[in-house]
mmCIF file of C-alpha atoms in Angstrom:
data_model
loop_
_atom_site.group_PDB
_atom_site.id
_atom_site.type_symbol
_atom_site.label_atom_id
_atom_site.label_comp_id
_atom_site.label_asym_id
_atom_site.label_seq_id
_atom_site.Cartn_x
_atom_site.Cartn_y
_atom_site.Cartn_z
ATOM 1 C CA MET A 15 -67.132 21.865 21.636
ATOM 2 C CA THR A 16 -67.661 18.694 19.623
ATOM 3 C CA ALA A 17 -70.964 19.960 18.233
ATOM 4 C CA PHE A 18 -69.329 23.239 17.232
ATOM 5 C CA SER A 19 -66.463 21.366 15.552
ATOM 6 C CA ASN A 20 -68.924 19.193 13.626
ATOM 7 C CA LEU A 21 -70.889 22.252 12.550
ATOM 8 C CA LYS A 22 -67.677 23.994 11.465
ATOM 9 C CA ALA A 23 -66.579 20.918 9.480
ATOM 10 C CA PHE A 24 -70.034 20.820 7.870
ATOM 11 C CA PHE A 25 -69.380 24.211 6.283
ATOM 12 C CA GLN A 26 -65.715 23.683 5.410
ATOM 13 C CA TYR A 27 -64.287 22.266 2.204
ATOM 14 C CA PRO A 28 -64.494 18.478 2.706
ATOM 15 C CA ALA A 29 -61.260 17.574 0.901
ATOM 16 C CA ASP A 30 -57.623 18.587 0.621
ATOM 17 C CA LYS A 31 -57.549 22.117 -0.813
ATOM 18 C CA LYS A 32 -54.646 21.317 -3.121
ATOM 19 C CA TYR A 33 -57.033 19.132 -5.137
ATOM 20 C CA GLU A 34 -59.706 21.827 -5.376
ATOM 21 C CA ALA A 35 -58.955 22.968 -8.941
ATOM 22 C CA GLU A 36 -58.750 19.395 -10.229
ATOM 23 C CA ILE A 37 -61.962 18.417 -8.430
ATOM 24 C CA GLU A 38 -63.741 21.421 -9.954
ATOM 25 C CA GLN A 39 -62.687 20.324 -13.436
ATOM 26 C CA HIS A 40 -64.140 16.869 -12.822
ATOM 27 C CA LEU A 41 -67.308 18.384 -11.382
ATOM 28 C CA VAL A 42 -67.721 20.451 -14.536
ATOM 29 C CA GLN A 43 -67.290 17.386 -16.757
ATOM 30 C CA ASP A 44 -69.677 15.281 -14.662
ATOM 31 C CA ALA A 45 -72.312 18.028 -14.393
ATOM 32 C CA LEU A 46 -72.347 19.001 -18.066
ATOM 33 C CA SER A 47 -74.821 16.370 -19.275
ATOM 34 C CA THR A 48 -77.023 16.850 -16.176
ATOM 35 C CA TYR A 49 -77.198 20.585 -16.724
ATOM 36 C CA LYS A 50 -78.038 20.159 -20.375
ATOM 37 C CA MET A 51 -80.898 17.838 -19.430
ATOM 38 C CA LEU A 52 -82.122 20.296 -16.762
ATOM 39 C CA CYS A 53 -82.130 23.116 -19.308
ATOM 40 C CA ILE A 54 -84.064 21.011 -21.803
ATOM 41 C CA VAL A 55 -86.680 20.038 -19.181
ATOM 42 C CA ILE A 56 -87.128 23.669 -18.085
ATOM 43 C CA LEU A 57 -87.392 24.871 -21.690
ATOM 44 C CA CYS A 58 -89.980 22.224 -22.526
ATOM 45 C CA MET A 59 -92.077 23.042 -19.467
ATOM 46 C CA GLN A 60 -91.948 26.785 -20.008
ATOM 47 C CA SER A 61 -92.677 26.431 -23.725
ATOM 48 C CA PHE A 62 -95.696 24.285 -22.910
ATOM 49 C CA MET A 63 -96.986 26.838 -20.395
ATOM 50 C CA ILE A 64 -96.452 29.719 -22.845
ATOM 51 C CA LEU A 65 -98.353 27.867 -25.592
ATOM 52 C CA THR A 66 -101.144 27.075 -23.120
ATOM 53 C CA PHE A 67 -101.569 30.751 -22.277
ATOM 54 C CA LEU A 68 -101.430 31.767 -25.940
ATOM 55 C CA PHE A 69 -104.378 29.509 -26.767
ATOM 56 C CA LYS A 70 -106.412 30.347 -23.664
ATOM 57 C CA GLU A 71 -109.529 32.381 -24.120
ATOM 58 C CA GLY A 72 -108.603 36.047 -23.828
ATOM 59 C CA GLY A 73 -104.911 35.445 -24.528
ATOM 60 C CA PRO A 74 -101.939 35.821 -22.192
ATOM 61 C CA PHE A 75 -102.676 39.442 -21.222
ATOM 62 C CA SER A 76 -106.375 39.310 -20.380
ATOM 63 C CA THR A 77 -105.711 39.851 -16.661
ATOM 64 C CA PRO A 78 -102.756 41.281 -14.704
ATOM 65 C CA ARG A 79 -102.197 37.910 -12.999
ATOM 66 C CA ARG A 80 -102.141 36.037 -16.292
ATOM 67 C CA SER A 81 -99.752 38.637 -17.725
ATOM 68 C CA GLY A 82 -97.460 38.109 -14.718
ATOM 69 C CA TYR A 83 -97.354 34.354 -15.270
ATOM 70 C CA PHE A 84 -96.685 34.796 -18.993
ATOM 71 C CA ILE A 85 -93.804 37.191 -18.345
ATOM 72 C CA LEU A 86 -92.293 34.921 -15.687
ATOM 73 C CA TYR A 87 -92.387 31.933 -18.044
ATOM 74 C CA PHE A 88 -90.390 33.938 -20.541
ATOM 75 C CA MET A 89 -88.045 35.047 -17.751
ATOM 76 C CA LEU A 90 -87.141 31.385 -17.246
ATOM 77 C CA LEU A 91 -87.257 30.361 -20.895
ATOM 78 C CA ILE A 92 -84.854 32.997 -22.274
ATOM 79 C CA PRO A 93 -81.907 32.752 -19.796
ATOM 80 C CA PHE A 94 -81.960 28.937 -19.807
ATOM 81 C CA SER A 95 -82.036 28.933 -23.613
ATOM 82 C CA VAL A 96 -78.878 31.053 -23.536
ATOM 83 C CA PHE A 97 -77.396 28.799 -20.844
ATOM 84 C CA LEU A 98 -78.063 25.680 -22.943
ATOM 85 C CA PHE A 99 -76.502 27.328 -25.999
ATOM 86 C CA LEU A 100 -73.377 28.247 -24.005
ATOM 87 C CA LEU A 101 -73.105 24.724 -22.590
ATOM 88 C CA LYS A 102 -73.210 23.179 -26.059
ATOM 89 C CA LYS A 103 -70.768 25.743 -27.417
ATOM 90 C CA TRP A 104 -68.389 25.053 -24.546
ATOM 91 C CA GLU A 105 -68.688 21.300 -25.114
ATOM 92 C CA ARG A 106 -67.972 21.580 -28.846
ATOM 93 C CA SER A 107 -64.973 23.864 -28.343
ATOM 94 C CA GLY A 108 -63.444 21.481 -25.794
ATOM 95 C CA GLY A 109 -62.760 24.422 -23.504
ATOM 96 C CA ARG A 110 -62.267 24.402 -19.763
ATOM 97 C CA PHE A 111 -64.816 27.064 -18.851
ATOM 98 C CA ASN A 112 -65.870 26.478 -15.229
ATOM 99 C CA PHE A 113 -69.567 27.345 -15.340
ATOM 100 C CA LEU A 114 -69.992 26.034 -11.776
ATOM 101 C CA ARG A 115 -68.526 29.288 -10.464
ATOM 102 C CA TYR A 116 -71.712 30.981 -11.644
ATOM 103 C CA GLU A 117 -74.016 28.389 -10.090
ATOM 104 C CA ILE A 118 -74.865 30.629 -7.154
ATOM 105 C CA TYR A 119 -76.428 33.094 -9.603
ATOM 106 C CA VAL A 120 -78.429 30.319 -11.269
ATOM 107 C CA ALA A 121 -79.663 29.072 -7.878
ATOM 108 C CA ALA A 122 -80.531 32.603 -6.728
ATOM 109 C CA TYR A 123 -82.400 33.283 -9.976
ATOM 110 C CA LEU A 124 -84.439 30.083 -9.668
ATOM 111 C CA CYS A 125 -85.269 30.859 -6.029
ATOM 112 C CA LEU A 126 -86.335 34.407 -6.899
ATOM 113 C CA TRP A 127 -88.433 33.099 -9.799
ATOM 114 C CA SER A 128 -90.178 30.554 -7.549
ATOM 115 C CA CYS A 129 -90.949 33.333 -5.030
ATOM 116 C CA MET A 130 -92.455 35.499 -7.765
ATOM 117 C CA ILE A 131 -94.620 32.631 -9.038
ATOM 118 C CA THR A 132 -95.694 31.924 -5.440
ATOM 119 C CA PHE A 133 -96.741 35.564 -5.017
ATOM 120 C CA LEU A 134 -98.927 35.285 -8.117
ATOM 121 C CA ASP A 135 -100.328 31.968 -6.852
ATOM 122 C CA GLN A 136 -101.573 33.737 -3.695
ATOM 123 C CA PHE A 137 -104.115 35.616 -5.768
ATOM 124 C CA GLY A 138 -105.640 32.285 -6.802
ATOM 125 C CA GLY A 139 -105.333 30.482 -3.484
ATOM 126 C CA ASN A 140 -102.658 27.997 -4.688
ATOM 127 C CA GLY A 141 -100.449 28.264 -1.596
ATOM 128 C CA LEU A 142 -96.717 27.450 -1.670
ATOM 129 C CA ILE A 143 -96.774 24.601 -4.195
ATOM 130 C CA VAL A 144 -94.219 26.055 -6.621
ATOM 131 C CA TYR A 145 -91.913 27.206 -3.830
ATOM 132 C CA CYS A 146 -92.068 23.781 -2.160
ATOM 133 C CA TYR A 147 -90.964 21.840 -5.249
ATOM 134 C CA MET A 148 -88.600 24.416 -6.760
ATOM 135 C CA MET A 149 -86.429 24.788 -3.637
ATOM 136 C CA PRO A 150 -85.443 21.082 -3.306
ATOM 137 C CA THR A 151 -85.133 20.778 -7.084
ATOM 138 C CA THR A 152 -82.697 23.698 -7.162
ATOM 139 C CA ALA A 153 -80.794 22.176 -4.226
ATOM 140 C CA VAL A 154 -80.394 18.876 -6.092
ATOM 141 C CA PHE A 155 -79.199 20.309 -9.387
ATOM 142 C CA CYS A 156 -77.208 23.410 -8.401
ATOM 143 C CA ILE A 157 -73.722 22.688 -7.063
ATOM 144 C CA ILE A 158 -72.993 25.510 -4.644
ATOM 145 C CA LYS A 159 -70.883 25.796 -1.492
ATOM 146 C CA PRO A 160 -72.484 25.326 1.964
ATOM 147 C CA TRP A 161 -72.367 29.000 2.941
ATOM 148 C CA GLN A 162 -73.874 29.874 -0.449
ATOM 149 C CA SER A 163 -76.715 27.404 0.179
ATOM 150 C CA VAL A 164 -77.525 29.045 3.513
ATOM 151 C CA ALA A 165 -77.388 32.505 1.933
ATOM 152 C CA VAL A 166 -79.446 31.732 -1.196
ATOM 153 C CA TYR A 167 -82.188 29.601 0.372
ATOM 154 C CA GLY A 168 -82.239 31.572 3.629
ATOM 155 C CA VAL A 169 -82.647 34.951 1.888
ATOM 156 C CA SER A 170 -85.339 33.445 -0.367
ATOM 157 C CA CYS A 171 -87.276 32.270 2.692
ATOM 158 C CA LEU A 172 -86.983 35.686 4.371
ATOM 159 C CA PHE A 173 -88.040 37.463 1.182
ATOM 160 C CA LEU A 174 -91.029 35.158 0.747
ATOM 161 C CA ASN A 175 -92.276 35.584 4.318
ATOM 162 C CA ALA A 176 -91.727 39.345 4.212
ATOM 163 C CA ILE A 177 -93.957 39.770 1.144
ATOM 164 C CA LEU A 178 -96.654 37.150 1.754
ATOM 165 C CA PRO A 179 -98.409 39.076 4.588
ATOM 166 C CA LEU A 180 -98.767 42.043 2.237
ATOM 167 C CA LEU A 181 -100.724 40.024 -0.320
ATOM 168 C CA PRO A 182 -104.499 39.373 -0.265
ATOM 169 C CA GLY A 183 -105.279 36.748 2.354
ATOM 170 C CA GLY A 184 -101.641 36.621 3.434
ATOM 171 C CA THR A 185 -102.421 37.153 7.108
ATOM 172 C CA ASN A 186 -104.981 34.325 7.156
ATOM 173 C CA ASN A 187 -102.376 31.658 6.283
ATOM 174 C CA LEU A 188 -99.396 33.430 7.808
ATOM 175 C CA PHE A 189 -98.501 30.727 10.341
ATOM 176 C CA SER A 190 -98.878 27.729 7.979
ATOM 177 C CA ASN A 191 -97.023 29.505 5.168
ATOM 178 C CA MET A 192 -94.188 30.422 7.506
ATOM 179 C CA VAL A 193 -93.866 26.909 8.951
ATOM 180 C CA ASN A 194 -94.025 25.233 5.546
ATOM 181 C CA SER A 195 -91.584 27.647 3.892
ATOM 182 C CA ILE A 196 -89.062 27.415 6.749
ATOM 183 C CA PHE A 197 -89.298 23.614 6.787
ATOM 184 C CA ILE A 198 -88.802 23.252 3.031
ATOM 185 C CA THR A 199 -85.974 25.810 3.124
ATOM 186 C CA LEU A 200 -84.121 23.880 5.842
ATOM 187 C CA ILE A 201 -84.624 20.649 3.905
ATOM 188 C CA SER A 202 -83.250 22.323 0.758
ATOM 189 C CA ILE A 203 -80.195 23.625 2.625
ATOM 190 C CA LEU A 204 -79.449 20.172 4.070
ATOM 191 C CA VAL A 205 -79.925 18.488 0.698
ATOM 192 C CA SER A 206 -77.697 21.042 -1.031
ATOM 193 C CA ILE A 207 -74.881 20.802 1.525
ATOM 194 C CA ASN A 208 -74.989 17.003 1.769
ATOM 195 C CA LEU A 209 -74.925 16.576 -2.009
ATOM 196 C CA TYR A 210 -72.071 19.067 -2.246
ATOM 197 C CA HIS A 211 -70.067 17.087 0.332
ATOM 198 C CA TYR A 212 -70.902 13.805 -1.369
ATOM 199 C CA ARG A 213 -69.797 15.046 -4.803
ATOM 200 C CA ILE A 214 -66.558 16.556 -3.503
ATOM 201 C CA VAL A 215 -65.609 13.606 -1.316
ATOM 202 C CA SER A 216 -66.438 11.075 -4.060
ATOM 203 C CA LEU A 217 -64.228 12.876 -6.579
ATOM 204 C CA TYR A 218 -61.498 13.380 -3.993
ATOM 205 C CA ASN A 219 -61.436 9.660 -3.177
ATOM 206 C CA LYS A 220 -61.426 8.859 -6.874
ATOM 207 C CA LEU A 221 -58.447 11.163 -7.473
ATOM 208 C CA ILE A 222 -56.585 9.680 -4.503
ATOM 209 C CA MET A 223 -57.182 6.143 -5.796
ATOM 210 C CA LEU A 224 -56.114 7.128 -9.313
ATOM 211 C CA GLY A 225 -52.996 8.747 -7.864
ATOM 212 C CA GLN A 226 -52.205 5.603 -5.891
ATOM 213 C CA TYR A 227 -52.815 3.472 -8.974
ATOM 214 C CA ASP A 228 -50.482 5.671 -11.045
ATOM 215 C CA GLU A 229 -47.861 5.451 -8.312
ATOM 216 C CA ILE A 230 -48.150 1.659 -8.258
ATOM 217 C CA CYS A 231 -47.822 1.608 -12.060
ATOM 218 C CA ARG A 232 -44.719 3.818 -11.869
ATOM 219 C CA MET A 233 -43.222 1.576 -9.192
ATOM 220 C CA ASN A 234 -43.977 -1.540 -11.227
ATOM 221 C CA GLU A 235 -42.476 0.099 -14.281
ATOM 222 C CA ALA A 236 -39.364 1.033 -12.287
ATOM 223 C CA LEU A 237 -39.073 -2.510 -10.896
ATOM 224 C CA ASN A 238 -39.560 -3.948 -14.358
ATOM 225 C CA ARG A 239 -36.912 -1.581 -15.713
ATOM 226 C CA ILE A 240 -34.543 -2.670 -12.947
ATOM 227 C CA ALA A 241 -35.240 -6.333 -13.721
ATOM 228 C CA LEU A 242 -34.496 -5.808 -17.416
ATOM 229 C CA THR A 243 -31.556 -3.414 -17.092
ATOM 230 C CA ASP A 244 -27.954 -3.968 -16.092
ATOM 231 C CA GLN A 245 -27.460 -1.652 -13.112
ATOM 232 C CA LEU A 246 -23.791 -0.913 -13.786
ATOM 233 C CA THR A 247 -23.975 0.012 -17.470
ATOM 234 C CA GLN A 248 -27.717 0.857 -17.764
ATOM 235 C CA LEU A 249 -27.868 -1.284 -20.898
ATOM 236 C CA TYR A 250 -30.524 -3.948 -21.352
ATOM 237 C CA ASN A 251 -29.617 -7.316 -19.838
ATOM 238 C CA ARG A 252 -29.919 -10.904 -21.031
ATOM 239 C CA ARG A 253 -33.418 -11.247 -19.600
ATOM 240 C CA TYR A 254 -34.626 -8.351 -21.754
ATOM 241 C CA LEU A 255 -33.178 -10.151 -24.779
ATOM 242 C CA THR A 256 -35.027 -13.411 -24.109
ATOM 243 C CA ASP A 257 -38.277 -11.927 -22.687
ATOM 244 C CA THR A 258 -38.844 -8.850 -24.827
ATOM 245 C CA ILE A 259 -36.657 -8.636 -27.911
ATOM 246 C CA TYR A 260 -37.158 -12.257 -28.883
ATOM 247 C CA GLN A 261 -40.945 -11.925 -28.678
ATOM 248 C CA LYS A 262 -40.778 -8.853 -30.884
ATOM 249 C CA LEU A 263 -38.463 -10.366 -33.498
ATOM 250 C CA THR A 264 -40.592 -13.485 -33.945
ATOM 251 C CA GLY A 265 -43.727 -11.455 -34.680
ATOM 252 C CA ARG A 266 -45.315 -11.059 -38.097
ATOM 253 C CA GLU A 267 -43.928 -7.545 -38.451
ATOM 254 C CA TYR A 268 -40.398 -8.903 -38.816
ATOM 255 C CA ASP A 269 -41.167 -12.090 -40.743
ATOM 256 C CA GLY A 270 -38.674 -12.448 -43.623
ATOM 257 C CA MET A 271 -36.452 -9.579 -42.449
ATOM 258 C CA THR A 272 -32.688 -10.078 -42.141
ATOM 259 C CA VAL A 273 -31.046 -9.673 -38.741
ATOM 260 C CA ALA A 274 -27.471 -9.120 -37.622
ATOM 261 C CA GLY A 275 -26.047 -9.933 -34.195
ATOM 262 C CA VAL A 276 -22.773 -8.537 -32.869
ATOM 263 C CA MET A 277 -21.055 -10.221 -29.895
ATOM 264 C CA LEU A 278 -18.384 -7.944 -28.446
ATOM 265 C CA ASP A 279 -15.812 -8.864 -25.785
ATOM 266 C CA ILE A 280 -13.144 -6.682 -24.130
ATOM 267 C CA ASP A 281 -9.660 -8.056 -24.733
ATOM 268 C CA HIS A 282 -7.474 -8.943 -21.734
ATOM 269 C CA PHE A 283 -10.059 -7.579 -19.323
ATOM 270 C CA LYS A 284 -8.978 -9.822 -16.432
ATOM 271 C CA GLN A 285 -5.489 -8.357 -16.630
ATOM 272 C CA TYR A 286 -7.040 -4.877 -16.721
ATOM 273 C CA ASN A 287 -8.865 -5.555 -13.464
ATOM 274 C CA ASP A 288 -5.735 -7.068 -11.907
ATOM 275 C CA THR A 289 -3.648 -4.049 -12.918
ATOM 276 C CA TYR A 290 -6.025 -1.130 -12.314
ATOM 277 C CA GLY A 291 -8.534 -2.589 -9.860
ATOM 278 C CA HIS A 292 -12.213 -3.431 -10.137
ATOM 279 C CA LEU A 293 -13.384 0.165 -9.731
ATOM 280 C CA GLU A 294 -11.448 1.156 -12.842
ATOM 281 C CA GLY A 295 -12.772 -1.987 -14.500
ATOM 282 C CA ASP A 296 -16.331 -0.849 -13.792
ATOM 283 C CA ALA A 297 -15.489 2.618 -15.142
ATOM 284 C CA CYS A 298 -14.140 1.015 -18.327
ATOM 285 C CA LEU A 299 -17.343 -1.013 -18.770
ATOM 286 C CA LYS A 300 -19.410 2.160 -18.317
ATOM 287 C CA LYS A 301 -17.439 4.055 -20.967
ATOM 288 C CA ILE A 302 -17.861 1.279 -23.513
ATOM 289 C CA ALA A 303 -21.538 0.864 -22.635
ATOM 290 C CA ALA A 304 -22.060 4.621 -23.115
ATOM 291 C CA GLU A 305 -20.779 4.333 -26.678
ATOM 292 C CA LEU A 306 -22.997 1.360 -27.409
ATOM 293 C CA ASN A 307 -25.960 3.058 -25.749
ATOM 294 C CA LYS A 308 -25.805 6.085 -28.061
ATOM 295 C CA TYR A 309 -27.779 4.123 -30.632
ATOM 296 C CA ASN A 310 -30.188 2.405 -28.259
ATOM 297 C CA HIS A 311 -32.893 4.978 -29.022
ATOM 298 C CA THR A 312 -32.636 4.216 -32.722
ATOM 299 C CA ASP A 313 -35.365 1.975 -34.132
ATOM 300 C CA ASN A 314 -34.433 -1.721 -34.247
ATOM 301 C CA TYR A 315 -31.112 -1.295 -32.435
ATOM 302 C CA TYR A 316 -30.720 -3.135 -29.147
ATOM 303 C CA ALA A 317 -27.481 -3.093 -27.145
ATOM 304 C CA LEU A 318 -27.184 -5.354 -24.107
ATOM 305 C CA ARG A 319 -24.652 -6.318 -21.500
ATOM 306 C CA TYR A 320 -24.553 -10.060 -22.029
ATOM 307 C CA GLY A 321 -22.410 -10.794 -18.997
ATOM 308 C CA GLY A 322 -19.056 -9.863 -17.502
ATOM 309 C CA GLU A 323 -17.106 -7.985 -20.195
ATOM 310 C CA GLU A 324 -19.318 -9.250 -23.024
ATOM 311 C CA PHE A 325 -21.851 -7.125 -24.903
ATOM 312 C CA PHE A 326 -24.366 -8.121 -27.525
ATOM 313 C CA ILE A 327 -25.990 -5.920 -30.165
ATOM 314 C CA ILE A 328 -28.874 -7.190 -32.276
ATOM 315 C CA VAL A 329 -30.227 -5.176 -35.201
ATOM 316 C CA PRO A 330 -33.113 -6.467 -37.361
ATOM 317 C CA GLY A 331 -32.971 -5.180 -40.926
ATOM 318 C CA LEU A 332 -29.182 -5.431 -41.315
ATOM 319 C CA SER A 333 -27.599 -7.773 -43.856
ATOM 320 C CA ARG A 334 -24.351 -9.729 -43.259
ATOM 321 C CA GLU A 335 -22.297 -6.983 -44.866
ATOM 322 C CA GLU A 336 -24.055 -4.211 -42.897
ATOM 323 C CA GLY A 337 -23.586 -6.209 -39.703
ATOM 324 C CA MET A 338 -19.863 -6.428 -40.445
ATOM 325 C CA GLU A 339 -19.726 -2.666 -41.046
ATOM 326 C CA LEU A 340 -21.467 -1.997 -37.739
ATOM 327 C CA ALA A 341 -19.079 -4.327 -35.900
ATOM 328 C CA GLU A 342 -16.025 -2.603 -37.358
ATOM 329 C CA TYR A 343 -17.441 0.809 -36.573
ATOM 330 C CA LEU A 344 -18.019 -0.153 -32.926
ATOM 331 C CA ARG A 345 -14.583 -1.792 -32.648
ATOM 332 C CA LEU A 346 -12.814 1.325 -33.950
ATOM 333 C CA THR A 347 -14.977 3.622 -31.833
ATOM 334 C CA ILE A 348 -13.941 1.774 -28.675
ATOM 335 C CA TYR A 349 -10.316 1.667 -29.840
ATOM 336 C CA ASN A 350 -10.376 5.441 -30.303
ATOM 337 C CA LEU A 351 -11.622 5.941 -26.733
ATOM 338 C CA ASN A 352 -7.937 5.380 -25.918
ATOM 339 C CA ILE A 353 -8.558 3.834 -22.508
ATOM 340 C CA PRO A 354 -5.044 2.962 -21.199
ATOM 341 C CA HIS A 355 -4.246 -0.743 -20.759
ATOM 342 C CA GLY A 356 -0.550 -1.445 -20.090
ATOM 343 C CA SER A 357 -1.006 -5.231 -20.190
ATOM 344 C CA CYS A 358 -2.361 -5.125 -23.747
ATOM 345 C CA PRO A 359 -0.100 -5.089 -26.856
ATOM 346 C CA GLU A 360 -1.879 -1.954 -28.149
ATOM 347 C CA LYS A 361 -1.476 -0.278 -24.701
ATOM 348 C CA ARG A 362 -5.173 0.613 -24.803
ATOM 349 C CA ILE A 363 -8.486 -1.168 -24.430
ATOM 350 C CA THR A 364 -9.500 -3.111 -27.528
ATOM 351 C CA VAL A 365 -12.395 -5.434 -28.304
ATOM 352 C CA SER A 366 -12.894 -8.572 -30.318
ATOM 353 C CA VAL A 367 -16.132 -8.902 -32.245
ATOM 354 C CA GLY A 368 -18.101 -11.808 -33.678
ATOM 355 C CA ILE A 369 -20.932 -11.260 -36.165
ATOM 356 C CA ALA A 370 -23.802 -13.553 -37.101
ATOM 357 C CA ALA A 371 -26.573 -12.979 -39.646
ATOM 358 C CA ASP A 372 -29.858 -14.756 -40.306
ATOM 359 C CA THR A 373 -33.430 -14.300 -41.557
ATOM 360 C CA LEU A 374 -36.231 -13.758 -39.059
ATOM 361 C CA SER A 375 -39.281 -16.021 -38.945
ATOM 362 C CA PRO A 376 -41.723 -17.325 -36.302
ATOM 363 C CA GLY A 377 -39.334 -20.253 -35.811
ATOM 364 C CA PHE A 378 -36.236 -18.063 -35.370
ATOM 365 C CA ASN A 379 -33.756 -19.819 -33.043
ATOM 366 C CA LEU A 380 -32.199 -17.124 -30.866
ATOM 367 C CA LYS A 381 -29.963 -19.549 -28.979
ATOM 368 C CA LYS A 382 -28.427 -20.919 -32.160
ATOM 369 C CA PHE A 383 -28.075 -17.406 -33.575
ATOM 370 C CA MET A 384 -26.103 -16.281 -30.539
ATOM 371 C CA GLU A 385 -23.969 -19.410 -30.620
ATOM 372 C CA CYS A 386 -22.965 -18.454 -34.155
ATOM 373 C CA ALA A 387 -21.976 -14.934 -33.033
ATOM 374 C CA ASP A 388 -20.106 -16.418 -30.072
ATOM 375 C CA SER A 389 -18.240 -18.823 -32.342
ATOM 376 C CA ALA A 390 -17.191 -15.923 -34.575
ATOM 377 C CA LEU A 391 -16.052 -14.014 -31.464
ATOM 378 C CA TYR A 392 -14.005 -17.040 -30.330
ATOM 379 C CA HIS A 393 -12.394 -17.134 -33.765
ATOM 380 C CA ALA A 394 -11.520 -13.427 -33.484
ATOM 381 C CA LYS A 395 -9.898 -14.107 -30.107
ATOM 382 C CA ARG A 396 -7.876 -17.021 -31.432
ATOM 383 C CA THR A 397 -6.625 -15.146 -34.459
ATOM 384 C CA GLY A 398 -5.122 -12.170 -32.647
ATOM 385 C CA ARG A 399 -7.941 -10.171 -30.937
ATOM 386 C CA ASN A 400 -8.867 -6.554 -31.787
ATOM 387 C CA ARG A 401 -10.687 -7.646 -34.889
ATOM 388 C CA SER A 402 -14.169 -8.408 -36.276
ATOM 389 C CA VAL A 403 -15.027 -11.846 -37.672
ATOM 390 C CA LEU A 404 -18.165 -12.796 -39.572
ATOM 391 C CA TYR A 405 -19.516 -16.240 -38.775
ATOM 392 C CA THR A 406 -19.164 -18.943 -41.420
ATOM 393 C CA PRO A 407 -20.210 -22.608 -41.207
ATOM 394 C CA GLY A 408 -17.562 -24.744 -39.526
ATOM 395 C CA MET A 409 -16.685 -22.308 -36.753
ATOM 396 C CA HIS A 410 -18.694 -24.314 -34.220
ATOM 397 C CA SER A 411 -16.280 -27.195 -34.275
ATOM 398 C CA GLU A 412 -13.380 -24.755 -34.015
ATOM 399 C CA SER A 413 -14.785 -23.108 -30.929
ATOM 400 C CA ALA A 414 -15.228 -26.453 -29.238
ATOM 401 C CA THR A 415 -11.509 -27.302 -29.425
#
């Protein structure tokens, strides 16, 4: 039972069938250069033999045997010239033509050709030389399925041994020809099937490893995204600001460019949580974050949850005045969300905003820049909330009181 199972597995597809189409595509890509080289070698050999016969005394048609050889050389030269042309055309067009599906015909043609040459060789006493080297060569280069290998090489062996006794002297060497042809045919079948398994399994393992690598990359990317994203609001977090944005802003690309920073804080948010509960507080944070996040896909706009009810937006390329305009736009946008807040004088959620502006350079001090925005925010809180304040020198001392 075990031997039968091993034999059955030997003829089955050696990989997961769902990968078959993808494996075939890789086989085609890997085999292309090999097939081109095989075609070139065959064309060179056949061209040399044709030229040799052309310059022989009496020419290529002086005897029936010589005529047979000459015709057979052309029978190999012409189809492989066409095959080489099609391979190059396919390569240039970048197409996905799977020429391996026609490999069984190529293998069968080469086997038939080697049998015909062997028949002609019998008239000169040359034995099975061509058959003995063409069979293994075909097995090495032609990628065909196991059952196809048995069919192609087995039928070739039967055809050869059926015709050989009919040729002059065929009965004299019948036993040795039969033994040698059967042995070389079995070797060719084993070589063909083993190489087929090796190619399939190698590509299958490669695809599995690439799939696992891609999965690991996706997991790492997801973990990295989690590490750099605030899970409640899905905005970037403070780590993303210090690890990623800062590195980008201090690069040569941004050297000399103005930058605006907007620090935004929800007014009376503690009272909101006390009145409506923390679940409603989280919902409020999400709504505000959604408004800020609408521009996060815009170039050079980065919105982050800085902590608690504080948000920070940094936009390289904005001047002081443009930063102030952005701050006012965001403040009014959040005001117009009309999120109820009974403990607030406006009876709705409002925000206070501090704005800082600077010029980017390799020595850009992010910490100091944010302190300026925070000082302006503190000033907005002290002077009535629900307003935007642009940082001016002197606010640091005010925030410290």
